[in-house]
PDB file of C-alpha atoms in Angstrom:
ATOM      1  CA  VAL A   1      16.584  -9.763 -12.195  1.00 81.00           C
ATOM      2  CA  PHE A   2      14.653  -9.829 -15.467  1.00 82.00           C
ATOM      3  CA  SER A   3      15.472 -13.503 -15.963  1.00 84.00           C
ATOM      4  CA  MET A   4      13.880 -14.263 -12.605  1.00 86.00           C
ATOM      5  CA  LEU A   5      10.856 -12.083 -13.396  1.00 84.00           C
ATOM      6  CA  ARG A   6      10.402 -13.830 -16.753  1.00 88.00           C
ATOM      7  CA  LEU A   7      10.470 -17.223 -15.039  1.00 87.00           C
ATOM      8  CA  LEU A   8       7.953 -15.962 -12.484  1.00 85.00           C
ATOM      9  CA  VAL A   9       5.601 -14.735 -15.218  1.00 86.00           C
ATOM     10  CA  LEU A  10       5.876 -18.078 -17.006  1.00 85.00           C
ATOM     11  CA  ALA A  11       5.373 -20.128 -13.842  1.00 88.00           C
ATOM     12  CA  LEU A  12       2.368 -18.109 -12.661  1.00 84.00           C
ATOM     13  CA  ASP A  13       1.041 -17.444 -16.175  1.00 80.00           C
ATOM     14  CA  GLY A  14       1.048 -13.760 -15.320  1.00 81.00           C
ATOM     15  CA  GLY A  15       0.726 -13.051 -11.629  1.00 79.00           C
ATOM     16  CA  LEU A  16       2.024  -9.477 -11.603  1.00 80.00           C
ATOM     17  CA  GLU A  17      -1.383  -7.783 -11.539  1.00 79.00           C
ATOM     18  CA  ASP A  18      -0.903  -6.591  -7.949  1.00 77.00           C
ATOM     19  CA  HIS A  19       2.471  -5.037  -8.818  1.00 76.00           C
ATOM     20  CA  VAL A  20       1.308  -3.153 -11.905  1.00 77.00           C
ATOM     21  CA  THR A  21      -1.272  -0.690 -10.624  1.00 73.00           C
ATOM     22  CA  PRO A  22      -2.772   1.985 -12.900  1.00 69.00           C
ATOM     23  CA  GLY A  23      -1.675   4.920 -10.696  1.00 66.00           C
ATOM     24  CA  SER A  24       1.980   4.074 -10.352  1.00 63.00           C
ATOM     25  CA  SER A  25       4.151   1.038 -10.576  1.00 74.00           C
ATOM     26  CA  THR A  26       7.700   0.635  -9.358  1.00 84.00           C
ATOM     27  CA  LEU A  27       8.053  -2.345 -11.678  1.00 85.00           C
ATOM     28  CA  VAL A  28       7.054  -0.368 -14.776  1.00 88.00           C
ATOM     29  CA  ASP A  29       9.191   2.601 -13.682  1.00 90.00           C
ATOM     30  CA  ASN A  30      12.251   0.360 -13.393  1.00 90.00           C
ATOM     31  CA  VAL A  31      11.545  -1.251 -16.763  1.00 91.00           C
ATOM     32  CA  CYS A  32      11.387   2.242 -18.278  1.00 93.00           C
ATOM     33  CA  LYS A  33      14.752   3.131 -16.748  1.00 95.00           C
ATOM     34  CA  CYS A  34      16.276  -0.040 -18.188  1.00 94.00           C
ATOM     35  CA  LEU A  35      14.854   0.685 -21.641  1.00 95.00           C
ATOM     36  CA  GLN A  36      16.631   4.071 -21.526  1.00 95.00           C
ATOM     37  CA  ASP A  37      19.926   2.629 -20.307  1.00 94.00           C
ATOM     38  CA  LYS A  38      22.965   2.503 -22.581  1.00 94.00           C
ATOM     39  CA  ASN A  39      23.678  -1.128 -21.667  1.00 95.00           C
ATOM     40  CA  GLN A  40      22.412  -3.165 -24.630  1.00 95.00           C
ATOM     41  CA  SER A  41      22.114  -6.425 -22.687  1.00 95.00           C
ATOM     42  CA  LEU A  42      19.994  -4.800 -19.991  1.00 94.00           C
ATOM     43  CA  LYS A  43      17.775  -3.222 -22.637  1.00 96.00           C
ATOM     44  CA  LEU A  44      17.313  -6.612 -24.338  1.00 96.00           C
ATOM     45  CA  GLU A  45      16.437  -8.291 -21.024  1.00 95.00           C
ATOM     46  CA  ALA A  46      13.882  -5.569 -20.277  1.00 95.00           C
ATOM     47  CA  LEU A  47      12.286  -5.960 -23.711  1.00 96.00           C
ATOM     48  CA  GLN A  48      12.082  -9.737 -23.306  1.00 95.00           C
ATOM     49  CA  PHE A  49      10.385  -9.270 -19.944  1.00 93.00           C
ATOM     50  CA  VAL A  50       7.880  -6.754 -21.336  1.00 93.00           C
ATOM     51  CA  HIS A  51       7.086  -9.129 -24.200  1.00 94.00           C
ATOM     52  CA  LEU A  52       6.308 -12.001 -21.824  1.00 93.00           C
ATOM     53  CA  ALA A  53       4.463  -9.790 -19.354  1.00 91.00           C
ATOM     54  CA  LEU A  54       2.172  -8.403 -22.053  1.00 92.00           C
ATOM     55  CA  ASP A  55       1.491 -11.864 -23.480  1.00 90.00           C
ATOM     56  CA  HIS A  56       0.725 -13.501 -20.120  1.00 89.00           C
ATOM     57  CA  HIS A  57      -1.536 -10.870 -18.548  1.00 88.00           C
ATOM     58  CA  ALA A  58      -5.021  -9.673 -19.362  1.00 87.00           C
ATOM     59  CA  PRO A  59      -4.976  -6.562 -21.600  1.00 87.00           C
ATOM     60  CA  PRO A  60      -6.283  -4.141 -18.911  1.00 86.00           C
ATOM     61  CA  VAL A  61      -3.293  -4.865 -16.635  1.00 87.00           C
ATOM     62  CA  PHE A  62      -0.815  -2.923 -18.791  1.00 86.00           C
ATOM     63  CA  GLN A  63      -3.129  -0.608 -20.768  1.00 87.00           C
ATOM     64  CA  ALA A  64      -2.645   2.275 -18.322  1.00 85.00           C
ATOM     65  CA  HIS A  65       1.147   2.083 -18.732  1.00 88.00           C
ATOM     66  CA  LEU A  66       1.343   1.917 -22.520  1.00 90.00           C
ATOM     67  CA  GLY A  67       1.584   5.700 -22.795  1.00 90.00           C
ATOM     68  CA  THR A  68       4.853   5.503 -20.881  1.00 91.00           C
ATOM     69  CA  LEU A  69       6.184   2.250 -22.320  1.00 93.00           C
ATOM     70  CA  LEU A  70       5.353   2.627 -26.002  1.00 94.00           C
ATOM     71  CA  PRO A  71       7.667   5.580 -26.830  1.00 96.00           C
ATOM     72  CA  LEU A  72      10.562   3.741 -25.182  1.00 96.00           C
ATOM     73  CA  ILE A  73       9.765   0.517 -27.018  1.00 96.00           C
ATOM     74  CA  THR A  74       9.509   2.266 -30.380  1.00 96.00           C
ATOM     75  CA  SER A  75      12.809   4.048 -29.757  1.00 96.00           C
ATOM     76  CA  CYS A  76      14.398   0.610 -29.360  1.00 96.00           C
ATOM     77  CA  ILE A  77      13.356  -0.180 -32.937  1.00 96.00           C
ATOM     78  CA  ALA A  78      15.828   2.494 -34.069  1.00 94.00           C
ATOM     79  CA  GLU A  79      18.740   0.934 -32.132  1.00 94.00           C
ATOM     80  CA  ASP A  80      21.861  -0.393 -33.858  1.00 93.00           C
ATOM     81  CA  TRP A  81      21.849  -3.920 -32.414  1.00 93.00           C
ATOM     82  CA  TYR A  82      19.641  -6.277 -34.420  1.00 96.00           C
ATOM     83  CA  LYS A  83      18.618  -8.316 -31.364  1.00 96.00           C
ATOM     84  CA  ILE A  84      17.123  -5.251 -29.687  1.00 96.00           C
ATOM     85  CA  ILE A  85      15.343  -4.268 -32.903  1.00 97.00           C
ATOM     86  CA  ALA A  86      13.868  -7.761 -33.312  1.00 97.00           C
ATOM     87  CA  GLU A  87      12.695  -7.963 -29.700  1.00 97.00           C
ATOM     88  CA  ALA A  88      11.226  -4.448 -29.828  1.00 97.00           C
ATOM     89  CA  LEU A  89       9.213  -5.459 -32.901  1.00 97.00           C
ATOM     90  CA  ARG A  90       7.969  -8.545 -31.035  1.00 96.00           C
ATOM     91  CA  VAL A  91       6.909  -6.321 -28.141  1.00 96.00           C
ATOM     92  CA  VAL A  92       5.039  -4.005 -30.521  1.00 96.00           C
ATOM     93  CA  GLY A  93       3.144  -7.073 -31.754  1.00 94.00           C
ATOM     94  CA  SER A  94       2.147  -7.795 -28.162  1.00 92.00           C
ATOM     95  CA  VAL A  95       1.179  -4.153 -27.625  1.00 93.00           C
ATOM     96  CA  VAL A  96      -1.313  -4.433 -30.481  1.00 92.00           C
ATOM     97  CA  LYS A  97      -3.016  -7.306 -28.640  1.00 88.00           C
ATOM     98  CA  VAL A  98      -3.222  -5.173 -25.490  1.00 87.00           C
ATOM     99  CA  LEU A  99      -4.591  -2.131 -27.308  1.00 86.00           C
ATOM    100  CA  ARG A 100      -7.163  -4.124 -29.277  1.00 82.00           C
ATOM    101  CA  PRO A 101      -7.839  -7.443 -27.562  1.00 75.00           C
ATOM    102  CA  LEU A 102      -9.681 -10.090 -29.541  1.00 70.00           C
ATOM    103  CA  PRO A 103     -13.304 -10.698 -28.579  1.00 69.00           C
ATOM    104  CA  GLN A 104     -14.045 -13.814 -26.532  1.00 62.00           C
ATOM    105  CA  ALA A 105     -16.120 -15.428 -29.271  1.00 55.00           C
ATOM    106  CA  PRO A 106     -15.138 -15.202 -32.942  1.00 58.00           C
ATOM    107  CA  GLY A 107     -17.122 -12.478 -34.688  1.00 55.00           C
ATOM    108  CA  GLU A 108     -18.478 -11.107 -31.407  1.00 54.00           C
ATOM    109  CA  ASP A 109     -17.792  -7.476 -32.260  1.00 54.00           C
ATOM    110  CA  ILE A 110     -18.443  -7.782 -35.997  1.00 52.00           C
ATOM    111  CA  SER A 111     -21.945  -7.291 -37.309  1.00 52.00           C
ATOM    112  CA  MET A 112     -22.835  -8.589 -40.763  1.00 49.00           C
ATOM    113  CA  ASP A 113     -26.375  -7.159 -40.645  1.00 56.00           C
ATOM    114  CA  GLY A 114     -25.369  -3.720 -41.868  1.00 51.00           C
ATOM    115  CA  PRO A 115     -26.008  -0.321 -40.247  1.00 51.00           C
TER     116      PRO A 115
END
């Protein structure tokens, strides 16, 4: 299922905005369940999907769900399998972009004039 979702995100360059609502999201809930599963392959697939989803959507789409996702993602960093650790670190890199998106124009939010 995650392979198909990853292909969908790539083909639509996002496209899941309607399925990831701030109040509740079945998609995010199922991803969370997979990140807690004992099956390493399923966990890796879920992390790969989250990585692509975060990279191909506008930051506000997933910001409301980071409180739920982030503890599960960081717990994957402590896993035994190196592939899960590496993918979890990639996802954390994408989370940073969602938490603090870059301004549209370079230097837009930086003032050099002083206080």
